[in-house]
Amino acid sequence: TDFTSSTDDTSANHRLTMAFSPLKTASWNIAAVNNNPFEYWITHPDPQYEELMAGVQGFIDDAGDRDVAVSEVFTPAMFDELAASMTAVGWEGVDQVAECYRNDFCQRPIVSGFMTDKDLGAKRLASMPDRVSNTINSAGGAVCRPTVINLYEEPMDSVDAWWAQWKTFVFDTTVNIKGKDTPVHGLFGPIKRSKYPAVTELEESISIPLQTMVLAIFDAILVHIMNSVSPAAWHTIKMSLCEALNKKKVERTLEIMVETYADTDVIFLQEAAAVFIDQMGGTALAERYHIFSPEKIDAKRDQNSIILASRAKFTGVFSEVTAECVANLPENAPVSAGDLCAVATDGVDGNKYLLASFHGDTNGLATIPVVEAVNKVVSGDTKLLFGMDANCYFKGKAGKTLGVDEFGEFFTKLGLASCFDGLVPDGPLSEVLPHTTFNARTFLQPQLNKAIKLADRETSPLTDRNPKDFILFKKGAFVPKAIGSDNDGSKGFDAAAPFPTLSFPSDHAVLSATLELGQPNAAAAEGGASEGTAGKIPVTVLTGFLGSGKTTLMNNILNGSHGKKIAVIENEFGEIGIDDSLVSSTINADEEIFEMNNGCICCTVRGDLIRILNKLLSRPKRLDGVLIETTGMADPAPVAQTFFVDEQIQANMKLDAILTVVDAKHLIQHLDEEKPEGAENEAVEQVLFADKIILNKMDLVSEEEVAEVERRIRDLNKHAPILKCQNSQVDLGEIMNVGAFDLNRVLESEPDFLDPDAEHVHDETVTSVGISREGECDLAKLNAWFSKLLQEKGVDIYRMKGVLAIKDSAEKFVFQGVHMLFEAAPLKPWDEGETRVNKLVFIGKRLDRAELEAQFSSCMV
């Protein structure tokens, strides 16, 4: 599938036919602990944490004589003050609520009759008002209700102290949400029977004052329990949890999105706070994405679905269709404002898209009606992409909770497919899908029917370990190529680890999927200018300064068990080819190495590059990809131009990504190096043009050094994802056929990029010295020479590498060095009858050829 695009500069004569790269998508419910630091069991370094939590669990699980009447904790005098305040704000039904207190609630035991009452949980009489008032994102900052289960910082060392604070907060505090001043009590809304059938008609009619009373009793009991179990320590422990799990939640969430998912084309977010869009505005996300949110934001619950669509893949032409989707829902569908966001937009590939993000109710009962409603809005050739927290379970209960098999059967009949199609074994979804949630709730939260004992947190049926997250589309419209789950923020997934954790701030994993278009786009179907490039071969340009680890990465790729047929085009800065020896001898027969050593790829060798690429195209067997390893002194821009200025290559190959390998130990030194007037700093150019940056040699730097290196990289390139590694070990799926190259971004920073006559000047003070000698070396003399050479010339030697024949050794020895760093190891045995030739290359400044040749000669036997 392909599209035709032209530059914005009407004077340019370039018309470019480009392959539409796969769409990288991700769906993530970012809401985690609902601002309650105690909600989930975690690992805490302070033993008092488990003592406290075990004490709370014991109080609720076996209260005994501590199970006193509600009236002893939330007293009649307190209720009278509450009733007066509710009447003063004009609420109806206060008298009926007073009867409920006197005739029912005040007599209930605080644990067995209130905290563990399943009916109260099913009716959401405590959890619903807690959700809207627990932590309120006001214009002046977060405002917290005085309670145990949020970030409220004031000590509450008695129920009396708490009550004075609570009354003031609910009835005398005003918050500003989206420019509108609202009293806190004005945030409480009715609880509808349509969504929570356990609620009676009477309770629905008085649900606002009723839930306010229940919330007050709930908060009072929590304060009572904490001061009974651990009066001296509980507040200190709470503050430590707030810092780790709550205060830095948004910061860490944005960090994951910016650094780990910067190359993702569409991100579907659920349960985002109303001010989350504003917070994203200060990050690179706002530059890379169109950010869509529902017109009707849910500022009360702070649970909104949001869509981020890459500016490189989608135009700014869009229209929200959420209302049209909602209009297709049945009247009793449990869907609230903000749960769904749906946008019709145009892709730069000429296709029409409908992007939708959705968060289902806890039981998943809204998911099927919403998917059906959204699907009705999709018309013609419009491509649907729907990321969601479907809230479905491995084992559902008919009419009560949505099972994943039921959900799969439904969307299949609707003509939809999921991102898992073809990538998981055949069989029922309940048996083959991975889980995307794994968490266990404590006894310190409003829905105690979900609480799990410490000893049972990994095995309890109440543990939420389910396949809740999906990305759906019309069957055949896309072909899933890769899927991933992430519960550590760096695309790693530990299936045995519950989450959130101290470093991953969500109770949902990030679900990611790479999707290829499965049908011709509209332009091609209508006979447009695009000639069709579905068969284009993806080409990856691998660059990086001398010694960064490019050859090691190439070696890893060639020897990986990926089953791909890859051609490697190799270029060296030097007189003697070495990298063919450094690349492992176990290269598969399906791979070929093209080595060009008569100049820089981006200069005099460009003609050879085009010749070799055309030679590859003439082969009868199709390649899965081409990897071009440039010299460490190459500016990647002229290499990339090749794919836009040569018609034959442009028609049959696509530039997939420019990868820059960065040496974490020496990058800053090379970025700051002074160059002769008019000469480019190649290290700077390589970072600037990178679509992805591989930050290598992480084992050689401290955390502080890494932070400074990343800062310097981001000063030059705010968009490229950074993959951290040692020994150039990265997943092939992260670097090849990823569709990361963005021509529009390049043209913004380099307007003359498509001009084949644009000049680029290398630093002529950097030279190379090559040595080739038959014979054998004395190992002791070599060691002494290398040691002295690095001590005296290490700063000037950017790179040295070679293959050595050692006396009395049957194996070839290879060595590599970067500045003061050096390593050597046996490679493989010399072939029988093979001439033993030593090859060495030194690249750097102020290199004395005669001196180096003489010194090496002294090491020969």
mmCIF file of N, CA, C and O in Angstrom, residues 475-551:
data_model
loop_
_atom_site.group_PDB
_atom_site.id
_atom_site.type_symbol
_atom_site.label_atom_id
_atom_site.label_comp_id
_atom_site.label_asym_id
_atom_site.label_seq_id
_atom_site.Cartn_x
_atom_site.Cartn_y
_atom_site.Cartn_z
ATOM 1 N N LYS A 475 -11.919 -6.623 10.058
ATOM 2 C CA LYS A 475 -11.151 -7.793 9.630
ATOM 3 C C LYS A 475 -10.651 -7.585 8.203
ATOM 4 O O LYS A 475 -11.404 -7.225 7.304
ATOM 5 N N GLY A 476 -9.356 -7.793 8.019
ATOM 6 C CA GLY A 476 -8.746 -7.629 6.704
ATOM 7 C C GLY A 476 -8.190 -6.247 6.460
ATOM 8 O O GLY A 476 -7.363 -6.064 5.569
ATOM 9 N N ALA A 477 -8.661 -5.255 7.225
ATOM 10 C CA ALA A 477 -8.168 -3.892 7.021
ATOM 11 C C ALA A 477 -6.719 -3.752 7.473
ATOM 12 O O ALA A 477 -5.959 -2.957 6.919
ATOM 13 N N PHE A 478 -6.353 -4.517 8.492
ATOM 14 C CA PHE A 478 -4.975 -4.506 8.984
ATOM 15 C C PHE A 478 -4.521 -5.941 9.233
ATOM 16 O O PHE A 478 -5.335 -6.829 9.490
ATOM 17 N N VAL A 479 -3.233 -6.129 9.145
ATOM 18 C CA VAL A 479 -2.630 -7.425 9.448
ATOM 19 C C VAL A 479 -1.667 -7.228 10.615
ATOM 20 O O VAL A 479 -0.666 -6.517 10.472
ATOM 21 N N PRO A 480 -1.967 -7.808 11.786
ATOM 22 C CA PRO A 480 -1.052 -7.661 12.928
ATOM 23 C C PRO A 480 0.291 -8.321 12.631
ATOM 24 O O PRO A 480 0.350 -9.459 12.175
ATOM 25 N N LYS A 481 1.363 -7.573 12.896
ATOM 26 C CA LYS A 481 2.714 -8.083 12.674
ATOM 27 C C LYS A 481 3.472 -8.327 13.978
ATOM 28 O O LYS A 481 4.403 -9.126 14.012
ATOM 29 N N ALA A 482 3.097 -7.613 15.009
ATOM 30 C CA ALA A 482 3.769 -7.784 16.302
ATOM 31 C C ALA A 482 2.882 -7.247 17.402
ATOM 32 O O ALA A 482 2.132 -6.290 17.198
ATOM 33 N N ILE A 483 2.940 -7.883 18.558
ATOM 34 C CA ILE A 483 2.226 -7.392 19.734
ATOM 35 C C ILE A 483 3.196 -7.400 20.915
ATOM 36 O O ILE A 483 4.209 -8.104 20.900
ATOM 37 N N GLY A 484 2.877 -6.596 21.905
ATOM 38 C CA GLY A 484 3.714 -6.565 23.099
ATOM 39 C C GLY A 484 2.931 -6.084 24.301
ATOM 40 O O GLY A 484 1.949 -5.344 24.169
ATOM 41 N N SER A 485 3.331 -6.533 25.463
ATOM 42 C CA SER A 485 2.776 -6.043 26.723
ATOM 43 C C SER A 485 3.921 -5.475 27.544
ATOM 44 O O SER A 485 5.049 -5.969 27.481
ATOM 45 N N ASP A 486 3.641 -4.439 28.303
ATOM 46 C CA ASP A 486 4.687 -3.711 29.023
ATOM 47 C C ASP A 486 4.183 -3.428 30.435
ATOM 48 O O ASP A 486 3.196 -2.723 30.611
ATOM 49 N N ASN A 487 4.855 -3.983 31.442
ATOM 50 C CA ASN A 487 4.490 -3.651 32.818
ATOM 51 C C ASN A 487 5.690 -3.144 33.617
ATOM 52 O O ASN A 487 5.691 -3.192 34.849
ATOM 53 N N ASP A 488 6.713 -2.646 32.885
ATOM 54 C CA ASP A 488 7.835 -2.016 33.585
ATOM 55 C C ASP A 488 8.196 -0.646 33.017
ATOM 56 O O ASP A 488 9.114 0.013 33.495
ATOM 57 N N GLY A 489 7.476 -0.212 31.963
ATOM 58 C CA GLY A 489 7.719 1.104 31.386
ATOM 59 C C GLY A 489 8.801 1.137 30.342
ATOM 60 O O GLY A 489 9.072 2.197 29.764
ATOM 61 N N SER A 490 9.434 0.000 30.044
ATOM 62 C CA SER A 490 10.479 -0.030 29.024
ATOM 63 C C SER A 490 10.253 -1.178 28.050
ATOM 64 O O SER A 490 11.189 -1.732 27.489
ATOM 65 N N LYS A 491 8.992 -1.545 27.836
ATOM 66 C CA LYS A 491 8.552 -2.603 26.930
ATOM 67 C C LYS A 491 8.924 -3.999 27.423
ATOM 68 O O LYS A 491 8.924 -4.951 26.655
ATOM 69 N N GLY A 492 9.233 -4.110 28.713
ATOM 70 C CA GLY A 492 9.442 -5.419 29.306
ATOM 71 C C GLY A 492 8.169 -5.899 29.978
ATOM 72 O O GLY A 492 7.325 -5.097 30.391
ATOM 73 N N PHE A 493 8.008 -7.213 30.083
ATOM 74 C CA PHE A 493 6.800 -7.754 30.720
ATOM 75 C C PHE A 493 7.170 -8.968 31.558
ATOM 76 O O PHE A 493 7.643 -9.977 31.042
ATOM 77 N N ASP A 494 6.972 -8.842 32.857
ATOM 78 C CA ASP A 494 7.190 -9.943 33.790
ATOM 79 C C ASP A 494 5.823 -10.531 34.125
ATOM 80 O O ASP A 494 5.048 -9.945 34.886
ATOM 81 N N ALA A 495 5.523 -11.681 33.543
ATOM 82 C CA ALA A 495 4.192 -12.273 33.696
ATOM 83 C C ALA A 495 3.896 -12.681 35.131
ATOM 84 O O ALA A 495 2.733 -12.839 35.505
ATOM 85 N N ALA A 496 4.939 -12.837 35.943
ATOM 86 C CA ALA A 496 4.730 -13.271 37.322
ATOM 87 C C ALA A 496 4.628 -12.101 38.291
ATOM 88 O O ALA A 496 4.409 -12.313 39.488
ATOM 89 N N ALA A 497 4.780 -10.880 37.807
ATOM 90 C CA ALA A 497 4.830 -9.710 38.700
ATOM 91 C C ALA A 497 3.501 -8.975 38.725
ATOM 92 O O ALA A 497 2.993 -8.563 37.685
ATOM 93 N N PRO A 498 2.918 -8.774 39.918
ATOM 94 C CA PRO A 498 1.733 -7.900 40.013
ATOM 95 C C PRO A 498 2.131 -6.457 39.737
ATOM 96 O O PRO A 498 3.288 -6.063 39.920
ATOM 97 N N PHE A 499 1.189 -5.660 39.279
ATOM 98 C CA PHE A 499 1.453 -4.240 39.047
ATOM 99 C C PHE A 499 0.181 -3.452 39.334
ATOM 100 O O PHE A 499 -0.915 -4.022 39.281
ATOM 101 N N PRO A 500 0.300 -2.156 39.747
ATOM 102 C CA PRO A 500 1.460 -1.280 39.589
ATOM 103 C C PRO A 500 2.615 -1.641 40.516
ATOM 104 O O PRO A 500 2.460 -2.415 41.463
ATOM 105 N N THR A 501 3.773 -1.030 40.195
ATOM 106 C CA THR A 501 4.954 -1.156 41.022
ATOM 107 C C THR A 501 5.468 0.248 41.306
ATOM 108 O O THR A 501 4.903 1.237 40.841
ATOM 109 N N LEU A 502 6.563 0.343 42.035
ATOM 110 C CA LEU A 502 7.109 1.663 42.334
ATOM 111 C C LEU A 502 7.605 2.367 41.087
ATOM 112 O O LEU A 502 7.733 3.589 41.068
ATOM 113 N N SER A 503 7.881 1.618 40.001
ATOM 114 C CA SER A 503 8.371 2.238 38.775
ATOM 115 C C SER A 503 7.364 2.224 37.636
ATOM 116 O O SER A 503 7.559 2.905 36.627
ATOM 117 N N PHE A 504 6.284 1.449 37.774
ATOM 118 C CA PHE A 504 5.252 1.390 36.732
ATOM 119 C C PHE A 504 3.923 1.813 37.350
ATOM 120 O O PHE A 504 3.332 1.077 38.139
ATOM 121 N N PRO A 505 3.409 2.999 36.990
ATOM 122 C CA PRO A 505 2.326 3.618 37.759
ATOM 123 C C PRO A 505 0.912 3.272 37.320
ATOM 124 O O PRO A 505 0.007 4.066 37.506
ATOM 125 N N SER A 506 0.695 2.103 36.740
ATOM 126 C CA SER A 506 -0.653 1.762 36.300
ATOM 127 C C SER A 506 -0.988 0.327 36.664
ATOM 128 O O SER A 506 -0.107 -0.529 36.764
ATOM 129 N N ASP A 507 -2.289 0.063 36.833
ATOM 130 C CA ASP A 507 -2.718 -1.310 37.074
ATOM 131 C C ASP A 507 -3.090 -2.015 35.768
ATOM 132 O O ASP A 507 -3.606 -3.136 35.794
ATOM 133 N N HIS A 508 -2.826 -1.380 34.638
ATOM 134 C CA HIS A 508 -2.964 -1.999 33.322
ATOM 135 C C HIS A 508 -1.624 -1.961 32.613
ATOM 136 O O HIS A 508 -0.921 -0.938 32.645
ATOM 137 N N ALA A 509 -1.253 -3.055 31.962
ATOM 138 C CA ALA A 509 -0.067 -3.048 31.118
ATOM 139 C C ALA A 509 -0.339 -2.215 29.867
ATOM 140 O O ALA A 509 -1.493 -2.005 29.479
ATOM 141 N N VAL A 510 0.721 -1.729 29.249
ATOM 142 C CA VAL A 510 0.590 -1.099 27.940
ATOM 143 C C VAL A 510 0.489 -2.214 26.910
ATOM 144 O O VAL A 510 1.348 -3.101 26.853
ATOM 145 N N LEU A 511 -0.568 -2.200 26.109
ATOM 146 C CA LEU A 511 -0.714 -3.154 25.009
ATOM 147 C C LEU A 511 -0.289 -2.456 23.725
ATOM 148 O O LEU A 511 -0.842 -1.409 23.370
ATOM 149 N N SER A 512 0.692 -3.002 23.035
ATOM 150 C CA SER A 512 1.158 -2.387 21.795
ATOM 151 C C SER A 512 1.016 -3.370 20.647
ATOM 152 O O SER A 512 1.093 -4.585 20.837
ATOM 153 N N ALA A 513 0.819 -2.834 19.449
ATOM 154 C CA ALA A 513 0.656 -3.680 18.269
ATOM 155 C C ALA A 513 1.151 -2.950 17.030
ATOM 156 O O ALA A 513 0.886 -1.755 16.858
ATOM 157 N N THR A 514 1.877 -3.660 16.196
ATOM 158 C CA THR A 514 2.298 -3.144 14.893
ATOM 159 C C THR A 514 1.368 -3.730 13.843
ATOM 160 O O THR A 514 1.233 -4.957 13.733
ATOM 161 N N LEU A 515 0.721 -2.852 13.072
ATOM 162 C CA LEU A 515 -0.304 -3.271 12.117
ATOM 163 C C LEU A 515 0.062 -2.817 10.712
ATOM 164 O O LEU A 515 0.375 -1.640 10.509
ATOM 165 N N GLU A 516 0.019 -3.724 9.757
ATOM 166 C CA GLU A 516 0.199 -3.362 8.355
ATOM 167 C C GLU A 516 -1.167 -3.253 7.692
ATOM 168 O O GLU A 516 -2.075 -4.024 7.999
ATOM 169 N N LEU A 517 -1.290 -2.299 6.771
ATOM 170 C CA LEU A 517 -2.535 -2.190 6.031
ATOM 171 C C LEU A 517 -2.746 -3.463 5.223
ATOM 172 O O LEU A 517 -1.844 -3.951 4.549
ATOM 173 N N GLY A 518 -3.966 -3.982 5.280
ATOM 174 C CA GLY A 518 -4.258 -5.222 4.584
ATOM 175 C C GLY A 518 -4.986 -5.031 3.286
ATOM 176 O O GLY A 518 -5.253 -5.986 2.574
ATOM 177 N N GLN A 519 -5.365 -3.777 2.951
ATOM 178 C CA GLN A 519 -6.087 -3.503 1.717
ATOM 179 C C GLN A 519 -5.452 -2.301 1.043
ATOM 180 O O GLN A 519 -4.843 -1.461 1.699
ATOM 181 N N PRO A 520 -5.616 -2.167 -0.295
ATOM 182 C CA PRO A 520 -5.123 -0.963 -0.967
ATOM 183 C C PRO A 520 -5.823 0.255 -0.419
ATOM 184 O O PRO A 520 -6.999 0.205 -0.063
ATOM 185 N N ASN A 521 -5.098 1.374 -0.365
ATOM 186 C CA ASN A 521 -5.744 2.578 0.125
ATOM 187 C C ASN A 521 -6.657 3.168 -0.935
ATOM 188 O O ASN A 521 -6.677 2.739 -2.082
ATOM 189 N N ALA A 522 -7.430 4.165 -0.540
ATOM 190 C CA ALA A 522 -8.441 4.716 -1.428
ATOM 191 C C ALA A 522 -7.827 5.276 -2.695
ATOM 192 O O ALA A 522 -8.355 5.118 -3.791
ATOM 193 N N ALA A 523 -6.693 5.951 -2.585
ATOM 194 C CA ALA A 523 -6.080 6.569 -3.756
ATOM 195 C C ALA A 523 -5.697 5.519 -4.777
ATOM 196 O O ALA A 523 -5.922 5.669 -5.973
ATOM 197 N N ALA A 524 -5.107 4.416 -4.325
ATOM 198 C CA ALA A 524 -4.692 3.378 -5.246
ATOM 199 C C ALA A 524 -5.901 2.693 -5.864
ATOM 200 O O ALA A 524 -5.916 2.362 -7.041
ATOM 201 N N ALA A 525 -6.952 2.472 -5.049
ATOM 202 C CA ALA A 525 -8.143 1.800 -5.545
ATOM 203 C C ALA A 525 -8.824 2.607 -6.630
ATOM 204 O O ALA A 525 -9.459 2.068 -7.523
ATOM 205 N N GLU A 526 -8.690 3.918 -6.558
ATOM 206 C CA GLU A 526 -9.337 4.786 -7.539
ATOM 207 C C GLU A 526 -8.420 5.114 -8.711
ATOM 208 O O GLU A 526 -8.703 5.963 -9.525
ATOM 209 N N GLY A 527 -7.285 4.419 -8.793
ATOM 210 C CA GLY A 527 -6.387 4.662 -9.908
ATOM 211 C C GLY A 527 -5.617 5.943 -9.777
ATOM 212 O O GLY A 527 -5.324 6.597 -10.763
ATOM 213 N N GLY A 528 -5.254 6.318 -8.560
ATOM 214 C CA GLY A 528 -4.513 7.544 -8.334
ATOM 215 C C GLY A 528 -3.086 7.422 -8.814
ATOM 216 O O GLY A 528 -2.661 6.470 -9.449
ATOM 217 N N ALA A 529 -2.279 8.432 -8.452
ATOM 218 C CA ALA A 529 -0.918 8.503 -8.961
ATOM 219 C C ALA A 529 -0.012 7.431 -8.378
ATOM 220 O O ALA A 529 1.017 7.110 -8.935
ATOM 221 N N SER A 530 -0.375 6.892 -7.233
ATOM 222 C CA SER A 530 0.480 5.895 -6.589
ATOM 223 C C SER A 530 0.476 4.611 -7.392
ATOM 224 O O SER A 530 -0.554 4.117 -7.805
ATOM 225 N N GLU A 531 1.626 4.018 -7.623
ATOM 226 C CA GLU A 531 1.748 2.838 -8.457
ATOM 227 C C GLU A 531 1.762 1.547 -7.651
ATOM 228 O O GLU A 531 1.829 0.463 -8.205
ATOM 229 N N GLY A 532 1.767 1.651 -6.356
ATOM 230 C CA GLY A 532 1.743 0.445 -5.538
ATOM 231 C C GLY A 532 3.120 0.052 -5.072
ATOM 232 O O GLY A 532 3.988 -0.275 -5.863
ATOM 233 N N THR A 533 3.322 0.099 -3.785
ATOM 234 C CA THR A 533 4.643 -0.247 -3.250
ATOM 235 C C THR A 533 4.529 -1.198 -2.067
ATOM 236 O O THR A 533 5.366 -1.188 -1.182
ATOM 237 N N ALA A 534 3.481 -2.018 -2.076
ATOM 238 C CA ALA A 534 3.327 -2.959 -0.982
ATOM 239 C C ALA A 534 4.515 -3.898 -0.890
ATOM 240 O O ALA A 534 4.822 -4.433 0.154
ATOM 241 N N GLY A 535 5.208 -4.097 -2.049
ATOM 242 C CA GLY A 535 6.342 -5.006 -2.063
ATOM 243 C C GLY A 535 7.673 -4.334 -1.873
ATOM 244 O O GLY A 535 8.716 -4.943 -2.128
ATOM 245 N N LYS A 536 7.697 -3.085 -1.463
ATOM 246 C CA LYS A 536 8.967 -2.393 -1.292
ATOM 247 C C LYS A 536 9.809 -3.042 -0.210
ATOM 248 O O LYS A 536 9.311 -3.439 0.838
ATOM 249 N N ILE A 537 11.108 -3.101 -0.451
ATOM 250 C CA ILE A 537 12.040 -3.676 0.518
ATOM 251 C C ILE A 537 12.440 -2.600 1.524
ATOM 252 O O ILE A 537 12.918 -1.535 1.137
ATOM 253 N N PRO A 538 12.265 -2.855 2.821
ATOM 254 C CA PRO A 538 12.653 -1.849 3.820
ATOM 255 C C PRO A 538 14.177 -1.786 3.969
ATOM 256 O O PRO A 538 14.840 -2.817 4.055
ATOM 257 N N VAL A 539 14.700 -0.570 4.023
ATOM 258 C CA VAL A 539 16.138 -0.366 4.150
ATOM 259 C C VAL A 539 16.419 0.404 5.438
ATOM 260 O O VAL A 539 15.812 1.441 5.699
ATOM 261 N N THR A 540 17.329 -0.123 6.223
ATOM 262 C CA THR A 540 17.729 0.518 7.471
ATOM 263 C C THR A 540 19.141 1.062 7.318
ATOM 264 O O THR A 540 20.044 0.327 6.898
ATOM 265 N N VAL A 541 19.318 2.333 7.649
ATOM 266 C CA VAL A 541 20.645 2.945 7.628
ATOM 267 C C VAL A 541 21.175 2.965 9.053
ATOM 268 O O VAL A 541 20.566 3.560 9.954
ATOM 269 N N LEU A 542 22.286 2.276 9.257
ATOM 270 C CA LEU A 542 22.901 2.174 10.576
ATOM 271 C C LEU A 542 24.106 3.099 10.642
ATOM 272 O O LEU A 542 25.074 2.924 9.901
ATOM 273 N N THR A 543 24.016 4.109 11.490
ATOM 274 C CA THR A 543 25.094 5.076 11.603
ATOM 275 C C THR A 543 25.497 5.222 13.066
ATOM 276 O O THR A 543 24.896 4.633 13.951
ATOM 277 N N GLY A 544 26.521 5.993 13.288
ATOM 278 C CA GLY A 544 27.042 6.161 14.639
ATOM 279 C C GLY A 544 28.523 6.465 14.559
ATOM 280 O O GLY A 544 29.222 6.008 13.651
ATOM 281 N N PHE A 545 29.012 7.232 15.520
ATOM 282 C CA PHE A 545 30.403 7.661 15.451
ATOM 283 C C PHE A 545 31.336 6.462 15.642
ATOM 284 O O PHE A 545 30.938 5.390 16.088
ATOM 285 N N LEU A 546 32.573 6.671 15.280
ATOM 286 C CA LEU A 546 33.578 5.617 15.343
ATOM 287 C C LEU A 546 33.601 4.957 16.717
ATOM 288 O O LEU A 546 33.701 5.631 17.735
ATOM 289 N N GLY A 547 33.497 3.625 16.721
ATOM 290 C CA GLY A 547 33.596 2.889 17.971
ATOM 291 C C GLY A 547 32.339 2.823 18.791
ATOM 292 O O GLY A 547 32.365 2.354 19.936
ATOM 293 N N SER A 548 31.217 3.248 18.243
ATOM 294 C CA SER A 548 29.984 3.268 19.040
ATOM 295 C C SER A 548 29.388 1.884 19.242
ATOM 296 O O SER A 548 28.648 1.653 20.194
ATOM 297 N N GLY A 549 29.687 0.950 18.340
ATOM 298 C CA GLY A 549 29.151 -0.411 18.464
ATOM 299 C C GLY A 549 28.338 -0.853 17.272
ATOM 300 O O GLY A 549 27.562 -1.801 17.365
ATOM 301 N N LYS A 550 28.531 -0.198 16.116
ATOM 302 C CA LYS A 550 27.740 -0.548 14.929
ATOM 303 C C LYS A 550 28.037 -1.960 14.440
ATOM 304 O O LYS A 550 27.120 -2.728 14.133
ATOM 305 N N THR A 551 29.311 -2.299 14.373
ATOM 306 C CA THR A 551 29.674 -3.622 13.874
ATOM 307 C C THR A 551 29.151 -4.709 14.806
ATOM 308 O O THR A 551 28.687 -5.759 14.360
#
